[in-house]
Amino acid sequence: MSIEKISQTDSVEKMAQFWDSHDLTDFNDRLEEVTEPVFRRETVVKIRLQPTEVEAVKQAANLRGISYTDLIREWVLEKVHTA
């Protein structure tokens, strides 16, 4: 019988899939307590835009093949890194 490894992914979804198909008791001898946070939560920031502004951002994002929220995040990070 081969010893299966515990998933090392950073993806919450992949980790959930792993544990949906495995039993924790099968890994008792390899578990260790972790005291610091494993996953960092992002902070959600709301911004107010006029409907025409939102539409312009959506069009720009569509041209780049990304979501408008990803485009806004990209723009904010560009400003943060150049400030």
PDB file of N, CA and C in Angstrom:
ATOM      1  N   MET A   1       0.846  -1.189   0.000  1.00  0.00           N
ATOM      2  CA  MET A   1       0.000   0.000   0.000  1.00  0.00           C
ATOM      3  C   MET A   1       0.886   1.245   0.000  1.00  0.00           C
ATOM      4  N   SER A   2       0.626   2.178  -0.915  1.00  0.00           N
ATOM      5  CA  SER A   2       1.426   3.394  -0.985  1.00  0.00           C
ATOM      6  C   SER A   2       0.881   4.434  -0.022  1.00  0.00           C
ATOM      7  N   ILE A   3       1.780   5.252   0.475  1.00  0.00           N
ATOM      8  CA  ILE A   3       1.389   6.310   1.402  1.00  0.00           C
ATOM      9  C   ILE A   3       1.077   7.552   0.591  1.00  0.00           C
ATOM     10  N   GLU A   4      -0.156   8.010   0.692  1.00  0.00           N
ATOM     11  CA  GLU A   4      -0.574   9.192  -0.061  1.00  0.00           C
ATOM     12  C   GLU A   4      -0.166  10.450   0.696  1.00  0.00           C
ATOM     13  N   LYS A   5       0.214  11.479  -0.058  1.00  0.00           N
ATOM     14  CA  LYS A   5       0.625  12.747   0.543  1.00  0.00           C
ATOM     15  C   LYS A   5      -0.578  13.657   0.729  1.00  0.00           C
ATOM     16  N   ILE A   6      -0.509  14.485   1.746  1.00  0.00           N
ATOM     17  CA  ILE A   6      -1.532  15.504   1.974  1.00  0.00           C
ATOM     18  C   ILE A   6      -1.308  16.611   0.955  1.00  0.00           C
ATOM     19  N   SER A   7      -2.389  17.088   0.371  1.00  0.00           N
ATOM     20  CA  SER A   7      -2.310  18.140  -0.634  1.00  0.00           C
ATOM     21  C   SER A   7      -1.588  19.370  -0.082  1.00  0.00           C
ATOM     22  N   GLN A   8      -0.716  19.971  -0.892  1.00  0.00           N
ATOM     23  CA  GLN A   8       0.055  21.148  -0.486  1.00  0.00           C
ATOM     24  C   GLN A   8      -0.379  22.410  -1.231  1.00  0.00           C
ATOM     25  N   THR A   9      -1.538  22.382  -1.834  1.00  0.00           N
ATOM     26  CA  THR A   9      -2.002  23.499  -2.647  1.00  0.00           C
ATOM     27  C   THR A   9      -2.363  24.716  -1.800  1.00  0.00           C
ATOM     28  N   ASP A  10      -2.293  25.897  -2.397  1.00  0.00           N
ATOM     29  CA  ASP A  10      -2.750  27.130  -1.763  1.00  0.00           C
ATOM     30  C   ASP A  10      -4.201  27.437  -2.123  1.00  0.00           C
ATOM     31  N   SER A  11      -4.779  26.621  -2.983  1.00  0.00           N
ATOM     32  CA  SER A  11      -6.147  26.849  -3.440  1.00  0.00           C
ATOM     33  C   SER A  11      -7.144  26.256  -2.449  1.00  0.00           C
ATOM     34  N   VAL A  12      -8.037  27.086  -1.961  1.00  0.00           N
ATOM     35  CA  VAL A  12      -9.063  26.615  -1.038  1.00  0.00           C
ATOM     36  C   VAL A  12      -9.951  25.585  -1.729  1.00  0.00           C
ATOM     37  N   GLU A  13     -10.263  25.830  -3.000  1.00  0.00           N
ATOM     38  CA  GLU A  13     -11.120  24.908  -3.742  1.00  0.00           C
ATOM     39  C   GLU A  13     -10.458  23.542  -3.909  1.00  0.00           C
ATOM     40  N   LYS A  14      -9.181  23.527  -4.271  1.00  0.00           N
ATOM     41  CA  LYS A  14      -8.479  22.254  -4.446  1.00  0.00           C
ATOM     42  C   LYS A  14      -8.316  21.523  -3.111  1.00  0.00           C
ATOM     43  N   MET A  15      -8.083  22.286  -2.054  1.00  0.00           N
ATOM     44  CA  MET A  15      -7.962  21.674  -0.739  1.00  0.00           C
ATOM     45  C   MET A  15      -9.297  21.055  -0.328  1.00  0.00           C
ATOM     46  N   ALA A  16     -10.391  21.739  -0.608  1.00  0.00           N
ATOM     47  CA  ALA A  16     -11.720  21.210  -0.290  1.00  0.00           C
ATOM     48  C   ALA A  16     -11.989  19.931  -1.069  1.00  0.00           C
ATOM     49  N   GLN A  17     -11.610  19.916  -2.352  1.00  0.00           N
ATOM     50  CA  GLN A  17     -11.778  18.706  -3.171  1.00  0.00           C
ATOM     51  C   GLN A  17     -10.972  17.544  -2.588  1.00  0.00           C
ATOM     52  N   PHE A  18      -9.759  17.841  -2.159  1.00  0.00           N
ATOM     53  CA  PHE A  18      -8.909  16.801  -1.580  1.00  0.00           C
ATOM     54  C   PHE A  18      -9.572  16.191  -0.351  1.00  0.00           C
ATOM     55  N   TRP A  19     -10.021  17.053   0.578  1.00  0.00           N
ATOM     56  CA  TRP A  19     -10.589  16.539   1.823  1.00  0.00           C
ATOM     57  C   TRP A  19     -11.985  15.959   1.637  1.00  0.00           C
ATOM     58  N   ASP A  20     -12.667  16.327   0.560  1.00  0.00           N
ATOM     59  CA  ASP A  20     -13.950  15.687   0.252  1.00  0.00           C
ATOM     60  C   ASP A  20     -13.747  14.222  -0.126  1.00  0.00           C
ATOM     61  N   SER A  21     -12.563  13.877  -0.615  1.00  0.00           N
ATOM     62  CA  SER A  21     -12.314  12.507  -1.058  1.00  0.00           C
ATOM     63  C   SER A  21     -11.320  11.758  -0.159  1.00  0.00           C
ATOM     64  N   HIS A  22     -10.951  12.329   0.977  1.00  0.00           N
ATOM     65  CA  HIS A  22     -10.015  11.697   1.903  1.00  0.00           C
ATOM     66  C   HIS A  22     -10.535  11.812   3.329  1.00  0.00           C
ATOM     67  N   ASP A  23     -10.047  10.937   4.188  1.00  0.00           N
ATOM     68  CA  ASP A  23     -10.443  10.950   5.593  1.00  0.00           C
ATOM     69  C   ASP A  23      -9.270  11.437   6.436  1.00  0.00           C
ATOM     70  N   LEU A  24      -9.518  12.399   7.300  1.00  0.00           N
ATOM     71  CA  LEU A  24      -8.470  12.992   8.124  1.00  0.00           C
ATOM     72  C   LEU A  24      -7.772  11.945   8.985  1.00  0.00           C
ATOM     73  N   THR A  25      -8.507  10.959   9.445  1.00  0.00           N
ATOM     74  CA  THR A  25      -7.901   9.946  10.319  1.00  0.00           C
ATOM     75  C   THR A  25      -6.847   9.110   9.605  1.00  0.00           C
ATOM     76  N   ASP A  26      -6.863   9.105   8.270  1.00  0.00           N
ATOM     77  CA  ASP A  26      -5.830   8.378   7.526  1.00  0.00           C
ATOM     78  C   ASP A  26      -4.475   9.078   7.602  1.00  0.00           C
ATOM     79  N   PHE A  27      -4.456  10.309   8.076  1.00  0.00           N
ATOM     80  CA  PHE A  27      -3.221  11.101   8.113  1.00  0.00           C
ATOM     81  C   PHE A  27      -2.818  11.505   9.529  1.00  0.00           C
ATOM     82  N   ASN A  28      -3.391  10.873  10.549  1.00  0.00           N
ATOM     83  CA  ASN A  28      -3.120  11.243  11.944  1.00  0.00           C
ATOM     84  C   ASN A  28      -1.638  11.325  12.266  1.00  0.00           C
ATOM     85  N   ASP A  29      -0.845  10.402  11.755  1.00  0.00           N
ATOM     86  CA  ASP A  29       0.579  10.370  12.082  1.00  0.00           C
ATOM     87  C   ASP A  29       1.378  11.470  11.394  1.00  0.00           C
ATOM     88  N   ARG A  30       0.763  12.190  10.454  1.00  0.00           N
ATOM     89  CA  ARG A  30       1.482  13.243   9.720  1.00  0.00           C
ATOM     90  C   ARG A  30       0.917  14.638   9.954  1.00  0.00           C
ATOM     91  N   LEU A  31      -0.017  14.770  10.882  1.00  0.00           N
ATOM     92  CA  LEU A  31      -0.615  16.075  11.154  1.00  0.00           C
ATOM     93  C   LEU A  31       0.200  16.831  12.188  1.00  0.00           C
ATOM     94  N   GLU A  32       0.205  18.153  12.053  1.00  0.00           N
ATOM     95  CA  GLU A  32       0.861  18.995  13.040  1.00  0.00           C
ATOM     96  C   GLU A  32       0.014  20.238  13.260  1.00  0.00           C
ATOM     97  N   GLU A  33       0.056  20.752  14.459  1.00  0.00           N
ATOM     98  CA  GLU A  33      -0.715  21.940  14.783  1.00  0.00           C
ATOM     99  C   GLU A  33      -0.030  23.182  14.223  1.00  0.00           C
ATOM    100  N   VAL A  34      -0.825  24.055  13.625  1.00  0.00           N
ATOM    101  CA  VAL A  34      -0.319  25.305  13.074  1.00  0.00           C
ATOM    102  C   VAL A  34      -0.979  26.439  13.855  1.00  0.00           C
ATOM    103  N   THR A  35      -0.165  27.311  14.423  1.00  0.00           N
ATOM    104  CA  THR A  35      -0.710  28.378  15.263  1.00  0.00           C
ATOM    105  C   THR A  35      -0.964  29.679  14.506  1.00  0.00           C
ATOM    106  N   GLU A  36      -0.237  29.909  13.414  1.00  0.00           N
ATOM    107  CA  GLU A  36      -0.437  31.139  12.651  1.00  0.00           C
ATOM    108  C   GLU A  36      -1.479  30.909  11.552  1.00  0.00           C
ATOM    109  N   PRO A  37      -2.088  31.983  11.045  1.00  0.00           N
ATOM    110  CA  PRO A  37      -3.095  31.836   9.985  1.00  0.00           C
ATOM    111  C   PRO A  37      -2.497  31.181   8.739  1.00  0.00           C
ATOM    112  N   VAL A  38      -3.265  30.305   8.115  1.00  0.00           N
ATOM    113  CA  VAL A  38      -2.806  29.618   6.919  1.00  0.00           C
ATOM    114  C   VAL A  38      -3.211  30.396   5.673  1.00  0.00           C
ATOM    115  N   PHE A  39      -4.418  30.914   5.674  1.00  0.00           N
ATOM    116  CA  PHE A  39      -4.924  31.669   4.528  1.00  0.00           C
ATOM    117  C   PHE A  39      -5.120  33.121   4.929  1.00  0.00           C
ATOM    118  N   ARG A  40      -4.706  34.025   4.063  1.00  0.00           N
ATOM    119  CA  ARG A  40      -4.926  35.456   4.298  1.00  0.00           C
ATOM    120  C   ARG A  40      -6.186  35.877   3.572  1.00  0.00           C
ATOM    121  N   ARG A  41      -6.998  36.629   4.232  1.00  0.00           N
ATOM    122  CA  ARG A  41      -8.209  37.144   3.606  1.00  0.00           C
ATOM    123  C   ARG A  41      -7.904  38.501   2.983  1.00  0.00           C
ATOM    124  N   GLU A  42      -8.462  38.710   1.817  1.00  0.00           N
ATOM    125  CA  GLU A  42      -8.307  40.006   1.175  1.00  0.00           C
ATOM    126  C   GLU A  42      -9.353  40.954   1.731  1.00  0.00           C
ATOM    127  N   THR A  43      -9.044  42.227   1.701  1.00  0.00           N
ATOM    128  CA  THR A  43      -9.999  43.239   2.110  1.00  0.00           C
ATOM    129  C   THR A  43     -10.764  43.693   0.883  1.00  0.00           C
ATOM    130  N   VAL A  44     -12.057  43.728   0.997  1.00  0.00           N
ATOM    131  CA  VAL A  44     -12.901  44.194  -0.100  1.00  0.00           C
ATOM    132  C   VAL A  44     -13.129  45.689   0.083  1.00  0.00           C
ATOM    133  N   VAL A  45     -12.916  46.449  -0.990  1.00  0.00           N
ATOM    134  CA  VAL A  45     -13.092  47.895  -0.967  1.00  0.00           C
ATOM    135  C   VAL A  45     -14.184  48.256  -1.957  1.00  0.00           C
ATOM    136  N   LYS A  46     -15.145  49.030  -1.497  1.00  0.00           N
ATOM    137  CA  LYS A  46     -16.214  49.480  -2.386  1.00  0.00           C
ATOM    138  C   LYS A  46     -15.865  50.870  -2.905  1.00  0.00           C
ATOM    139  N   ILE A  47     -16.123  51.085  -4.185  1.00  0.00           N
ATOM    140  CA  ILE A  47     -15.940  52.415  -4.758  1.00  0.00           C
ATOM    141  C   ILE A  47     -17.232  52.805  -5.472  1.00  0.00           C
ATOM    142  N   ARG A  48     -17.460  54.085  -5.532  1.00  0.00           N
ATOM    143  CA  ARG A  48     -18.653  54.585  -6.208  1.00  0.00           C
ATOM    144  C   ARG A  48     -18.269  55.122  -7.580  1.00  0.00           C
ATOM    145  N   LEU A  49     -18.946  54.615  -8.598  1.00  0.00           N
ATOM    146  CA  LEU A  49     -18.743  55.084  -9.957  1.00  0.00           C
ATOM    147  C   LEU A  49     -20.100  55.353 -10.583  1.00  0.00           C
ATOM    148  N   GLN A  50     -20.128  56.296 -11.502  1.00  0.00           N
ATOM    149  CA  GLN A  50     -21.337  56.555 -12.268  1.00  0.00           C
ATOM    150  C   GLN A  50     -21.561  55.392 -13.240  1.00  0.00           C
ATOM    151  N   PRO A  51     -22.807  55.129 -13.607  1.00  0.00           N
ATOM    152  CA  PRO A  51     -23.078  54.029 -14.538  1.00  0.00           C
ATOM    153  C   PRO A  51     -22.259  54.108 -15.832  1.00  0.00           C
ATOM    154  N   THR A  52     -22.068  55.304 -16.338  1.00  0.00           N
ATOM    155  CA  THR A  52     -21.276  55.448 -17.574  1.00  0.00           C
ATOM    156  C   THR A  52     -19.806  55.095 -17.338  1.00  0.00           C
ATOM    157  N   GLU A  53     -19.311  55.396 -16.138  1.00  0.00           N
ATOM    158  CA  GLU A  53     -17.928  55.052 -15.798  1.00  0.00           C
ATOM    159  C   GLU A  53     -17.761  53.531 -15.679  1.00  0.00           C
ATOM    160  N   VAL A  54     -18.733  52.899 -15.058  1.00  0.00           N
ATOM    161  CA  VAL A  54     -18.687  51.435 -14.929  1.00  0.00           C
ATOM    162  C   VAL A  54     -18.711  50.792 -16.311  1.00  0.00           C
ATOM    163  N   GLU A  55     -19.558  51.289 -17.170  1.00  0.00           N
ATOM    164  CA  GLU A  55     -19.654  50.734 -18.518  1.00  0.00           C
ATOM    165  C   GLU A  55     -18.339  50.906 -19.277  1.00  0.00           C
ATOM    166  N   ALA A  56     -17.698  52.053 -19.126  1.00  0.00           N
ATOM    167  CA  ALA A  56     -16.412  52.289 -19.794  1.00  0.00           C
ATOM    168  C   ALA A  56     -15.344  51.324 -19.275  1.00  0.00           C
ATOM    169  N   VAL A  57     -15.332  51.089 -17.969  1.00  0.00           N
ATOM    170  CA  VAL A  57     -14.368  50.158 -17.387  1.00  0.00           C
ATOM    171  C   VAL A  57     -14.649  48.737 -17.893  1.00  0.00           C
ATOM    172  N   LYS A  58     -15.918  48.360 -17.947  1.00  0.00           N
ATOM    173  CA  LYS A  58     -16.280  47.024 -18.437  1.00  0.00           C
ATOM    174  C   LYS A  58     -15.852  46.834 -19.888  1.00  0.00           C
ATOM    175  N   GLN A  59     -16.029  47.860 -20.697  1.00  0.00           N
ATOM    176  CA  GLN A  59     -15.611  47.769 -22.098  1.00  0.00           C
ATOM    177  C   GLN A  59     -14.094  47.628 -22.213  1.00  0.00           C
ATOM    178  N   ALA A  60     -13.364  48.415 -21.420  1.00  0.00           N
ATOM    179  CA  ALA A  60     -11.898  48.331 -21.436  1.00  0.00           C
ATOM    180  C   ALA A  60     -11.434  46.946 -20.988  1.00  0.00           C
ATOM    181  N   ALA A  61     -12.081  46.413 -19.970  1.00  0.00           N
ATOM    182  CA  ALA A  61     -11.726  45.084 -19.462  1.00  0.00           C
ATOM    183  C   ALA A  61     -12.048  44.014 -20.496  1.00  0.00           C
ATOM    184  N   ASN A  62     -13.179  44.153 -21.147  1.00  0.00           N
ATOM    185  CA  ASN A  62     -13.590  43.190 -22.163  1.00  0.00           C
ATOM    186  C   ASN A  62     -12.571  43.131 -23.307  1.00  0.00           C
ATOM    187  N   LEU A  63     -12.055  44.274 -23.697  1.00  0.00           N
ATOM    188  CA  LEU A  63     -11.044  44.322 -24.755  1.00  0.00           C
ATOM    189  C   LEU A  63      -9.770  43.580 -24.357  1.00  0.00           C
ATOM    190  N   ARG A  64      -9.490  43.559 -23.064  1.00  0.00           N
ATOM    191  CA  ARG A  64      -8.288  42.871 -22.559  1.00  0.00           C
ATOM    192  C   ARG A  64      -8.570  41.431 -22.161  1.00  0.00           C
ATOM    193  N   GLY A  65      -9.850  41.047 -22.191  1.00  0.00           N
ATOM    194  CA  GLY A  65     -10.208  39.672 -21.861  1.00  0.00           C
ATOM    195  C   GLY A  65     -10.139  39.348 -20.385  1.00  0.00           C
ATOM    196  N   ILE A  66     -10.363  40.372 -19.538  1.00  0.00           N
ATOM    197  CA  ILE A  66     -10.359  40.151 -18.091  1.00  0.00           C
ATOM    198  C   ILE A  66     -11.624  40.751 -17.496  1.00  0.00           C
ATOM    199  N   SER A  67     -11.895  40.425 -16.253  1.00  0.00           N
ATOM    200  CA  SER A  67     -13.072  40.985 -15.595  1.00  0.00           C
ATOM    201  C   SER A  67     -12.812  42.459 -15.266  1.00  0.00           C
ATOM    202  N   TYR A  68     -13.879  43.218 -15.154  1.00  0.00           N
ATOM    203  CA  TYR A  68     -13.706  44.641 -14.847  1.00  0.00           C
ATOM    204  C   TYR A  68     -13.155  44.838 -13.447  1.00  0.00           C
ATOM    205  N   THR A  69     -13.469  43.925 -12.519  1.00  0.00           N
ATOM    206  CA  THR A  69     -12.919  44.057 -11.164  1.00  0.00           C
ATOM    207  C   THR A  69     -11.417  43.795 -11.168  1.00  0.00           C
ATOM    208  N   ASP A  70     -10.960  42.843 -11.998  1.00  0.00           N
ATOM    209  CA  ASP A  70      -9.523  42.601 -12.108  1.00  0.00           C
ATOM    210  C   ASP A  70      -8.819  43.803 -12.731  1.00  0.00           C
ATOM    211  N   LEU A  71      -9.463  44.444 -13.692  1.00  0.00           N
ATOM    212  CA  LEU A  71      -8.871  45.626 -14.313  1.00  0.00           C
ATOM    213  C   LEU A  71      -8.759  46.772 -13.310  1.00  0.00           C
ATOM    214  N   ILE A  72      -9.791  46.986 -12.531  1.00  0.00           N
ATOM    215  CA  ILE A  72      -9.741  48.044 -11.514  1.00  0.00           C
ATOM    216  C   ILE A  72      -8.635  47.755 -10.513  1.00  0.00           C
ATOM    217  N   ARG A  73      -8.522  46.491 -10.075  1.00  0.00           N
ATOM    218  CA  ARG A  73      -7.465  46.113  -9.128  1.00  0.00           C
ATOM    219  C   ARG A  73      -6.090  46.373  -9.739  1.00  0.00           C
ATOM    220  N   GLU A  74      -5.934  46.015 -11.006  1.00  0.00           N
ATOM    221  CA  GLU A  74      -4.670  46.243 -11.701  1.00  0.00           C
ATOM    222  C   GLU A  74      -4.321  47.724 -11.731  1.00  0.00           C
ATOM    223  N   TRP A  75      -5.303  48.566 -12.059  1.00  0.00           N
ATOM    224  CA  TRP A  75      -5.064  50.014 -12.097  1.00  0.00           C
ATOM    225  C   TRP A  75      -4.673  50.555 -10.732  1.00  0.00           C
ATOM    226  N   VAL A  76      -5.354  50.105  -9.695  1.00  0.00           N
ATOM    227  CA  VAL A  76      -5.042  50.569  -8.342  1.00  0.00           C
ATOM    228  C   VAL A  76      -3.622  50.161  -7.967  1.00  0.00           C
ATOM    229  N   LEU A  77      -3.255  48.914  -8.226  1.00  0.00           N
ATOM    230  CA  LEU A  77      -1.923  48.448  -7.891  1.00  0.00           C
ATOM    231  C   LEU A  77      -0.845  49.187  -8.672  1.00  0.00           C
ATOM    232  N   GLU A  78      -1.112  49.528  -9.934  1.00  0.00           N
ATOM    233  CA  GLU A  78      -0.166  50.309 -10.716  1.00  0.00           C
ATOM    234  C   GLU A  78       0.081  51.660 -10.042  1.00  0.00           C
ATOM    235  N   LYS A  79      -0.991  52.287  -9.597  1.00  0.00           N
ATOM    236  CA  LYS A  79      -0.847  53.600  -8.917  1.00  0.00           C
ATOM    237  C   LYS A  79      -0.108  53.453  -7.596  1.00  0.00           C
ATOM    238  N   VAL A  80      -0.404  52.408  -6.855  1.00  0.00           N
ATOM    239  CA  VAL A  80       0.249  52.191  -5.565  1.00  0.00           C
ATOM    240  C   VAL A  80       1.749  51.998  -5.755  1.00  0.00           C
ATOM    241  N   HIS A  81       2.120  51.241  -6.776  1.00  0.00           N
ATOM    242  CA  HIS A  81       3.536  50.933  -6.994  1.00  0.00           C
ATOM    243  C   HIS A  81       4.308  52.093  -7.619  1.00  0.00           C
ATOM    244  N   THR A  82       3.619  53.072  -8.192  1.00  0.00           N
ATOM    245  CA  THR A  82       4.300  54.218  -8.786  1.00  0.00           C
ATOM    246  C   THR A  82       4.220  55.457  -7.896  1.00  0.00           C
ATOM    247  N   ALA A  83       3.513  55.348  -6.805  1.00  0.00           N
ATOM    248  CA  ALA A  83       3.353  56.513  -5.903  1.00  0.00           C
ATOM    249  C   ALA A  83       4.573  56.710  -5.045  1.00  0.00           C
TER     250      ALA A  83
END
